PDB file of C-alpha atoms in Angstrom:
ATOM      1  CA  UNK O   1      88.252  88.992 126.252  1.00 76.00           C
ATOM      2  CA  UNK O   2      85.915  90.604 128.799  1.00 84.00           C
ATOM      3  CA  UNK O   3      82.749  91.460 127.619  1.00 91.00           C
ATOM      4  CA  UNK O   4      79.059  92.221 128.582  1.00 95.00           C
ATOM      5  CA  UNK O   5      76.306  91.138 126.459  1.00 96.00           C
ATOM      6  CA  UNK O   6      72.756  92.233 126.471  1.00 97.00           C
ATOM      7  CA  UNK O   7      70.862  90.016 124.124  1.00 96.00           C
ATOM      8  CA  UNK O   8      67.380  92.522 123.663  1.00 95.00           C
ATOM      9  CA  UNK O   9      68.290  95.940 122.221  1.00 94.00           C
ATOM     10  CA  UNK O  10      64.586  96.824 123.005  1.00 95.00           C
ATOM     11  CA  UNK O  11      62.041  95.776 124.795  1.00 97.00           C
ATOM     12  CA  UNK O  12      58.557  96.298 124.989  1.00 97.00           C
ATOM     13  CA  UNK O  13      55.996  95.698 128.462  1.00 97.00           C
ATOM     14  CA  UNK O  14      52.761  96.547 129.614  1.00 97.00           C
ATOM     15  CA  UNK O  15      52.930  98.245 132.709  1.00 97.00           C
ATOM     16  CA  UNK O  16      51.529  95.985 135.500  1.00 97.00           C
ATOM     17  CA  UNK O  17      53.517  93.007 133.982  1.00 97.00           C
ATOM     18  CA  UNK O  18      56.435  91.825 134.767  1.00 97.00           C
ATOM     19  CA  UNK O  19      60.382  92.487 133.399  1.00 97.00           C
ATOM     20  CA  UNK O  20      62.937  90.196 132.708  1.00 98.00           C
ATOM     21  CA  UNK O  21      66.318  92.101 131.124  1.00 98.00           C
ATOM     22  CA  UNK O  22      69.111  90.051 130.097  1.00 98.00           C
ATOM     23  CA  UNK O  23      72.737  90.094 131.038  1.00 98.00           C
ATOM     24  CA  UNK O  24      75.716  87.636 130.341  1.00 97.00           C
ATOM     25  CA  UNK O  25      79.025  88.489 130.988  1.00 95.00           C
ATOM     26  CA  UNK O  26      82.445  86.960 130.187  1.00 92.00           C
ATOM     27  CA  UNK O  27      85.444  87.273 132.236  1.00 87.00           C
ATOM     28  CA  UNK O  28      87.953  85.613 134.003  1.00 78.00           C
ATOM     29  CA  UNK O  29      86.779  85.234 137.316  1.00 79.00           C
ATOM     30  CA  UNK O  30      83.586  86.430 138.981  1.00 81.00           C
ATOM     31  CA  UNK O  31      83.370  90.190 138.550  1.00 88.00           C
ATOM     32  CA  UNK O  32      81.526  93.137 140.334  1.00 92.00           C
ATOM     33  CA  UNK O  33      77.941  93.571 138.552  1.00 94.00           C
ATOM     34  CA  UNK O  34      75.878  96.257 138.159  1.00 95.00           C
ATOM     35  CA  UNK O  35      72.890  97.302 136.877  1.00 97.00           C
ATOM     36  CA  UNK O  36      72.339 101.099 135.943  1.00 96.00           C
ATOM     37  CA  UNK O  37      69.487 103.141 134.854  1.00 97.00           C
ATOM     38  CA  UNK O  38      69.616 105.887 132.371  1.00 94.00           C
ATOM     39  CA  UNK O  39      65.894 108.212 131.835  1.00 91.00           C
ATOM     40  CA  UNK O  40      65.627 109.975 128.750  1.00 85.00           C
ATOM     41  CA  UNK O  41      68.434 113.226 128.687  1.00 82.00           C
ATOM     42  CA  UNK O  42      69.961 111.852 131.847  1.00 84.00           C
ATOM     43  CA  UNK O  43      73.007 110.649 133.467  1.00 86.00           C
ATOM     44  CA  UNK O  44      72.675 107.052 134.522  1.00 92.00           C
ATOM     45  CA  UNK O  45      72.070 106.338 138.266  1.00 93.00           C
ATOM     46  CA  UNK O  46      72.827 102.865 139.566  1.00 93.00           C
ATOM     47  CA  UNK O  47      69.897 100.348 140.184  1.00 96.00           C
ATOM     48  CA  UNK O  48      71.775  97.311 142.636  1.00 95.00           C
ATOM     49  CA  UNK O  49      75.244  95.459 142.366  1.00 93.00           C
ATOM     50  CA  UNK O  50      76.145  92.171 143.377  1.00 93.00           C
ATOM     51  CA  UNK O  51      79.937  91.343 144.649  1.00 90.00           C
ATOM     52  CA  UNK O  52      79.356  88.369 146.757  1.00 87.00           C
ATOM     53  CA  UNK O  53      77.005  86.452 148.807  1.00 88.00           C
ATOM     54  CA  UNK O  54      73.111  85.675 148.541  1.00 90.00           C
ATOM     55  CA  UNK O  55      72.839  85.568 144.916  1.00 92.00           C
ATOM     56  CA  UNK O  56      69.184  87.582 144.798  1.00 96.00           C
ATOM     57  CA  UNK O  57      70.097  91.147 145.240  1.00 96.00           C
ATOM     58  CA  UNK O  58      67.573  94.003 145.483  1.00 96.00           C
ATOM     59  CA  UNK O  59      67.934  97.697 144.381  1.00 96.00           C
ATOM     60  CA  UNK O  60      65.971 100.573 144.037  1.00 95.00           C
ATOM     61  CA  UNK O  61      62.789 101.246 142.338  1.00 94.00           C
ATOM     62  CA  UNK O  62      61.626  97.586 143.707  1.00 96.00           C
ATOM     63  CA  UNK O  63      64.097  95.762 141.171  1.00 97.00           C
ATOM     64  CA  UNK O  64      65.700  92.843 141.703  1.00 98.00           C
ATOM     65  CA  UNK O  65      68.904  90.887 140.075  1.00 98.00           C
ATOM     66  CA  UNK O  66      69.940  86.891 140.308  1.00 97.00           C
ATOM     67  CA  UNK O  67      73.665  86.211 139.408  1.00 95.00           C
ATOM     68  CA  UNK O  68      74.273  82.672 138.072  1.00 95.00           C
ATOM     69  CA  UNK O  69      77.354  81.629 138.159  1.00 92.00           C
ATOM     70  CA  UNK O  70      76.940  78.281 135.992  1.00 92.00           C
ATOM     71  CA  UNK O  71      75.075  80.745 133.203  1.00 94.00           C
ATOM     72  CA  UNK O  72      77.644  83.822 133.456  1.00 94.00           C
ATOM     73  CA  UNK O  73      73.905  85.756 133.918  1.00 96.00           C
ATOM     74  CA  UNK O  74      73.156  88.514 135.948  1.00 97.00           C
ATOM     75  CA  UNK O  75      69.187  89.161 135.079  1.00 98.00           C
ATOM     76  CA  UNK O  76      67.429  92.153 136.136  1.00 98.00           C
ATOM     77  CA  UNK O  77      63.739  91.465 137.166  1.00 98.00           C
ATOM     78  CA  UNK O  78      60.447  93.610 138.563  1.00 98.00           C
ATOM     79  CA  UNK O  79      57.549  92.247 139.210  1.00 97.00           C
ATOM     80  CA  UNK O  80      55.046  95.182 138.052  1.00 97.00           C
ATOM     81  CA  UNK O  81      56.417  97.851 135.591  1.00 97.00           C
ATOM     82  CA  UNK O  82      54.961 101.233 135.868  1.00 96.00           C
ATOM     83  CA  UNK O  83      55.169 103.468 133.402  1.00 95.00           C
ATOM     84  CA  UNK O  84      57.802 105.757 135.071  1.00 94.00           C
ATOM     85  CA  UNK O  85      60.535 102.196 134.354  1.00 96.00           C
ATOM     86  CA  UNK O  86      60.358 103.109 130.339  1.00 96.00           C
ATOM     87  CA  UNK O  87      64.278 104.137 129.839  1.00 96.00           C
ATOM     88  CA  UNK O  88      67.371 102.288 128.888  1.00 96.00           C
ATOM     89  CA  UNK O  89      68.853  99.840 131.307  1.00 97.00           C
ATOM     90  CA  UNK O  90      72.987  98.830 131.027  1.00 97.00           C
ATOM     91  CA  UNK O  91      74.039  96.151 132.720  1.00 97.00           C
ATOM     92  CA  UNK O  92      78.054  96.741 134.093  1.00 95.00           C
ATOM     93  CA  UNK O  93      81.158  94.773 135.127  1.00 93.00           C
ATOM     94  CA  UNK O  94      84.034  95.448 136.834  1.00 90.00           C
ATOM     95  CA  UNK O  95      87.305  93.963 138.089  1.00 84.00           C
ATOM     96  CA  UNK O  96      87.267  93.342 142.281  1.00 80.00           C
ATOM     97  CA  UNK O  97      89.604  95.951 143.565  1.00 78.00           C
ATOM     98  CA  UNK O  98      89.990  97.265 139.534  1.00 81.00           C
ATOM     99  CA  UNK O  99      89.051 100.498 138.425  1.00 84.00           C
ATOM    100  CA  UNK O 100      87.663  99.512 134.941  1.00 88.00           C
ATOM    101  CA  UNK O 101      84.077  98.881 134.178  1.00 90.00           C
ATOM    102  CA  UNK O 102      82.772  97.139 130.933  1.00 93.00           C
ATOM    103  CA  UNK O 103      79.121  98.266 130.026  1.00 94.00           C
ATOM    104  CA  UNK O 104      76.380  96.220 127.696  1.00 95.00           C
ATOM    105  CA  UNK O 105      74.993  98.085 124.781  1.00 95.00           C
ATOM    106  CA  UNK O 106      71.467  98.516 126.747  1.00 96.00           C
ATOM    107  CA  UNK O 107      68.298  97.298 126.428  1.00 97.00           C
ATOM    108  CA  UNK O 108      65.391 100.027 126.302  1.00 96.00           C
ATOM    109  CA  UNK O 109      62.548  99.785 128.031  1.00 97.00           C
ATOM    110  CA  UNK O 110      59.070 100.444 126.256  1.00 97.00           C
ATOM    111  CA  UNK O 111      56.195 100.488 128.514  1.00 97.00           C
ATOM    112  CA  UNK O 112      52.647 100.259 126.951  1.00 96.00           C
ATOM    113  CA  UNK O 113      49.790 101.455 128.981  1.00 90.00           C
TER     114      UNK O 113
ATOM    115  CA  UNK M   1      74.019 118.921 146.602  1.00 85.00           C
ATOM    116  CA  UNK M   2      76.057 115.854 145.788  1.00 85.00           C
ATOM    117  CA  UNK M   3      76.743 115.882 142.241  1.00 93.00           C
ATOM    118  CA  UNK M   4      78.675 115.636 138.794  1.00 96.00           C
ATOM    119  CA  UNK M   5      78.766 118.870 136.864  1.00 96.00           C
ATOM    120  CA  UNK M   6      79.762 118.832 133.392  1.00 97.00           C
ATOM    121  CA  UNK M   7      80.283 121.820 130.877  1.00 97.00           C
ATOM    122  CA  UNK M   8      79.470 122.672 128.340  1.00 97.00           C
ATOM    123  CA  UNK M   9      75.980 120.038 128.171  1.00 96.00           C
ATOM    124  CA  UNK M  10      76.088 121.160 124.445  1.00 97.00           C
ATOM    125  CA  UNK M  11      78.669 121.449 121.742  1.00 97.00           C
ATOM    126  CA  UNK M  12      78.978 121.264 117.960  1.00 97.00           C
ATOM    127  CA  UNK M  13      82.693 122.393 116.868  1.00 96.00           C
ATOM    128  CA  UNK M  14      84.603 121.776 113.569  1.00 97.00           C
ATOM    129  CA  UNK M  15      87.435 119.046 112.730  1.00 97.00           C
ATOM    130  CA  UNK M  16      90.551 119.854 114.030  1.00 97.00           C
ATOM    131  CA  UNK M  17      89.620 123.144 116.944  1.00 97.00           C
ATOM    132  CA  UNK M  18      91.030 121.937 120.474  1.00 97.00           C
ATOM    133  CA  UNK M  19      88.115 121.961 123.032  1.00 97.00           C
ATOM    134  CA  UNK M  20      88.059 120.653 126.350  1.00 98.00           C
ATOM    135  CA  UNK M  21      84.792 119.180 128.323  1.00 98.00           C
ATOM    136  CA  UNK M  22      85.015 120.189 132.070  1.00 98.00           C
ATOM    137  CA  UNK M  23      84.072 117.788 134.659  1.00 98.00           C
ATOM    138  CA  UNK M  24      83.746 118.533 138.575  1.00 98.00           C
ATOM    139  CA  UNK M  25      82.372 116.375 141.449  1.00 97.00           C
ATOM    140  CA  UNK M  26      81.900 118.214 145.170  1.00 96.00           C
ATOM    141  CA  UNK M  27      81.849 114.681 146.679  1.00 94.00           C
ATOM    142  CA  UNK M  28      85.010 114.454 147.392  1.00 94.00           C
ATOM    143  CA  UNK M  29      85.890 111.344 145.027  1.00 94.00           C
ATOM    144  CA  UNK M  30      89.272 109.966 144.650  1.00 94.00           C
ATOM    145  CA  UNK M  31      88.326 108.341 141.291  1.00 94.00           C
ATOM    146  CA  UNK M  32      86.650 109.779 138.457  1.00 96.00           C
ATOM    147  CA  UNK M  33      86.194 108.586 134.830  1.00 97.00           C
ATOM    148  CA  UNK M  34      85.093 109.434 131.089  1.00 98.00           C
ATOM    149  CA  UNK M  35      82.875 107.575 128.780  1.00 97.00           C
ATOM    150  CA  UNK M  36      81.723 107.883 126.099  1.00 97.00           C
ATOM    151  CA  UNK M  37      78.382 106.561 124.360  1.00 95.00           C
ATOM    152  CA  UNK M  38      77.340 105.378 121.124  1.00 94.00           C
ATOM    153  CA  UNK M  39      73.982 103.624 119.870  1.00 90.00           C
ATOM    154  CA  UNK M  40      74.865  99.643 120.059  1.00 89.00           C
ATOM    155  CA  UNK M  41      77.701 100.054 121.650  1.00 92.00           C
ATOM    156  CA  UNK M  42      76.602 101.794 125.489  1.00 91.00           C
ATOM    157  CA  UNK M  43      79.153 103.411 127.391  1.00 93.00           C
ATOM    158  CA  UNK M  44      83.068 102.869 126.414  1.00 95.00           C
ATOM    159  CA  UNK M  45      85.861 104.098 129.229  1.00 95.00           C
ATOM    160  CA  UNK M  46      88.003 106.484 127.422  1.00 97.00           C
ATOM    161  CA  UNK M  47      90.274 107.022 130.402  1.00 97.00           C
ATOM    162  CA  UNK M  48      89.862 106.757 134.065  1.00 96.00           C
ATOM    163  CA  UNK M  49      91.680 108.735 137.279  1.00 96.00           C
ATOM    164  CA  UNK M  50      92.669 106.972 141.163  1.00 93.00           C
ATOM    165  CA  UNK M  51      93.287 110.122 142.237  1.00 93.00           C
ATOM    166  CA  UNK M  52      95.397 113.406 141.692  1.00 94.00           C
ATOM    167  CA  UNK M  53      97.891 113.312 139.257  1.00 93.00           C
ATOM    168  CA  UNK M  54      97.429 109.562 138.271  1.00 94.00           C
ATOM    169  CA  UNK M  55      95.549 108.643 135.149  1.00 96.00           C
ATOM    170  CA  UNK M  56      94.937 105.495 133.047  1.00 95.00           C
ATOM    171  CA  UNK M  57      93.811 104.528 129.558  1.00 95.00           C
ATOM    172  CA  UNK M  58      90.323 102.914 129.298  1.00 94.00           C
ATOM    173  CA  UNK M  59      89.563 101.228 126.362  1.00 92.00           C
ATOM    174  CA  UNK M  60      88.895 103.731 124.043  1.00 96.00           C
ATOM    175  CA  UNK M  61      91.634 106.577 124.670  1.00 97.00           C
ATOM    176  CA  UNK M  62      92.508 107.224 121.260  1.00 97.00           C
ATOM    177  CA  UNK M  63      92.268 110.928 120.378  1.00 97.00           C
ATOM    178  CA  UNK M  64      91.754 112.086 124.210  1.00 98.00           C
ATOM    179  CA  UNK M  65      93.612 113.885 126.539  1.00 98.00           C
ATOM    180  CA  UNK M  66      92.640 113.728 130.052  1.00 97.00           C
ATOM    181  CA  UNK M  67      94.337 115.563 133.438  1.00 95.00           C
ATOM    182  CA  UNK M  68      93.887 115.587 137.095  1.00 97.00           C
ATOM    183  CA  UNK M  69      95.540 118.445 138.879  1.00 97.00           C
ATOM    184  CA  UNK M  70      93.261 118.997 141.769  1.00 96.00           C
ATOM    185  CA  UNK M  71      91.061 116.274 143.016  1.00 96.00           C
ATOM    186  CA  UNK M  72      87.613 117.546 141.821  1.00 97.00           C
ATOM    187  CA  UNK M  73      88.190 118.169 138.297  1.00 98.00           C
ATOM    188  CA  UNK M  74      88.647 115.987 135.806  1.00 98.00           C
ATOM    189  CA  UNK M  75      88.825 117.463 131.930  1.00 98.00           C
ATOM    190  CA  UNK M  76      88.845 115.359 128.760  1.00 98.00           C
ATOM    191  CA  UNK M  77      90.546 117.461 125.819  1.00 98.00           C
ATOM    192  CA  UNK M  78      90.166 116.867 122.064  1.00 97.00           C
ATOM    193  CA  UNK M  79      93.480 118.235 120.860  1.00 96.00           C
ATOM    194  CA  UNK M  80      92.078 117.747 117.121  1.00 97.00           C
ATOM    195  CA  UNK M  81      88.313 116.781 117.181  1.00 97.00           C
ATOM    196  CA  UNK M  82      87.523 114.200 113.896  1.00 97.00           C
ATOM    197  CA  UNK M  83      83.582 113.687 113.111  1.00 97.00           C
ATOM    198  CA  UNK M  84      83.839 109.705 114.904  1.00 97.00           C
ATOM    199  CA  UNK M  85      84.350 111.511 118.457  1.00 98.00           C
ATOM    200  CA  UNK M  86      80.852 113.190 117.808  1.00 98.00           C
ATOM    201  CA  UNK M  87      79.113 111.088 120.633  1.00 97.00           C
ATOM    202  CA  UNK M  88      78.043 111.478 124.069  1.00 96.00           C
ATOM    203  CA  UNK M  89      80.253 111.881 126.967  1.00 97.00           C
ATOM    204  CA  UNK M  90      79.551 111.018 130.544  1.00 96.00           C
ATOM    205  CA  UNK M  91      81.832 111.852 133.052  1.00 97.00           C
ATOM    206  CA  UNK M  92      81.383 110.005 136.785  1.00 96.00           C
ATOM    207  CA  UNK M  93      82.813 109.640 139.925  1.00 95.00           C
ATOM    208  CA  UNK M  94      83.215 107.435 143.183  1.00 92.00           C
ATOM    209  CA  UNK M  95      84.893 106.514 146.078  1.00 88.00           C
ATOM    210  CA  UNK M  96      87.666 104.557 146.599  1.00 84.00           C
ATOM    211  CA  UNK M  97      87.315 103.678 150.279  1.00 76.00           C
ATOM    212  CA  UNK M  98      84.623 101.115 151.696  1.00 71.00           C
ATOM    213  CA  UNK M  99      83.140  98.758 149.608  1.00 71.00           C
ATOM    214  CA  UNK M 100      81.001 100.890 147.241  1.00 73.00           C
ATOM    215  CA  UNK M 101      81.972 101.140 144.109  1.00 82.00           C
ATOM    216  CA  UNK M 102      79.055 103.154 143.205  1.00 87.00           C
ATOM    217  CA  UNK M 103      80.023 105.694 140.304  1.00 91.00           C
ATOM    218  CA  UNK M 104      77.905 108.507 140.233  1.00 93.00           C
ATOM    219  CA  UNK M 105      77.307 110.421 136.956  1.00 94.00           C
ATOM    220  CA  UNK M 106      76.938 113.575 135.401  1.00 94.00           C
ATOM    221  CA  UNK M 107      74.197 114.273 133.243  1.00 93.00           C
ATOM    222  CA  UNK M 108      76.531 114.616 130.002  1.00 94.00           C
ATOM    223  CA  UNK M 109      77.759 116.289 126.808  1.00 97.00           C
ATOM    224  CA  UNK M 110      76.786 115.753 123.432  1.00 96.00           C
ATOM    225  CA  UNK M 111      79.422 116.862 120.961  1.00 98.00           C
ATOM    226  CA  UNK M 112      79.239 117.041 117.272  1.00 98.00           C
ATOM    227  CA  UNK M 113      82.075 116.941 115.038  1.00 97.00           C
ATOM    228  CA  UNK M 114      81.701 118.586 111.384  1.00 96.00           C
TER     229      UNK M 114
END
């Protein structure tokens, strides 16, 4: 079955460190992944995607995302949090050409000044 | 402004009253979608639209309604709300040309069920 798994239902950083979130995915080839952003009483608003090439993607808001293919992993990574990162992250697949996308259960994002 | 409006943001209704959630987009979006979210669980597709007048299950349709007569509207109907529907419910969009696949969000309804 396809599924999306996000192993760290919260997570707490001090800003100025770095962030690793978590994502592993299973499905039957490789999908379309995503990484989304949802701030406290919003919508979500997406962060990068990956569909094929150079495995190192960038995004907004100075994140970054590595799909490994041996690992079914697509990690989300920033070098410096600042406070303004504290909100939940969901990590997203979807079928090439498909119209259905499979979310993780999130991982929030505690920053600690 | 590009964007995903959804109405009513609020909404706490009894078991069994029919409501419908509005959803419009002014981007001009062949495909939109509703989800719904739960703690633990994040955000579950309850049905999805390619364009006018064609509509699929996601994988949570049980209990919903959805239709798509013109292309920027999109409502999901509760024909008899029950109290495990009380959840949050995004509605998004995107386009189905290009390469994107980029959906873009409204900012969402919270429903309770009593």
């Amino acid at each position: 079955a396809q599924s999306v798994t996000q192993p760290d239902i919260h997570i707490t950083v001090s800003e100025g460190a770095s962030l690793e979130l978590r994502c592993n995915y299973s499905y039957g080839a490789t999908p379309y992944l995503f990484w989304y952003v949802q701030s406290p009483g919003q919508g979500l608003q997406l962060l990068l995607k990956y569909f094929s090439g150079d495995t190192l993607v960038q995004g907004i808001k100075g994140f970054e995302a590595e799909f490994k293919r041996s690992q079914s992993s697509f990690n989300l990574r920033k070098p410096s949090v600042h406070w303004s990162d504290a909100a939940e992250y969901f990590c997203a697949v979807g079928a090439p050409g498909g119209f259905k996308t499979i979310f993780g259960a999130g991982t929030r994002l505690f920053v600690k000044a | 402004e590009a964007q995903v409006t959804q109405n009513p943001r609020y909404l706490i209704t009894v078991t069994g009253k029919k409501l419908t959630v509005t959803c419009s987009q002014n981007m001009n979006h062949e495909y939109m979608s509703w989800y719904r979210q739960d703690p633990g669980l994040g955000l579950r597709q309850i049905y999805y639209s390619m364009n006018v007048e064609v509509t699929d299950k996601g994988d949570v349709p049980e209990g919903y309604k959805v239709s798509r007569k013109e292309k920027r509207n999109f409502p999901l109907i509760l024909e008899s709300p029950s109290p495990n529907q009380t959840s949050l419910y995004f509605c998004a969009s995107r386009t189905t040309g290009g390469n994107s696949y980029e959906q873009y969000f409204g900012p969402g309804t919270r429903l309770t069920v009593t």
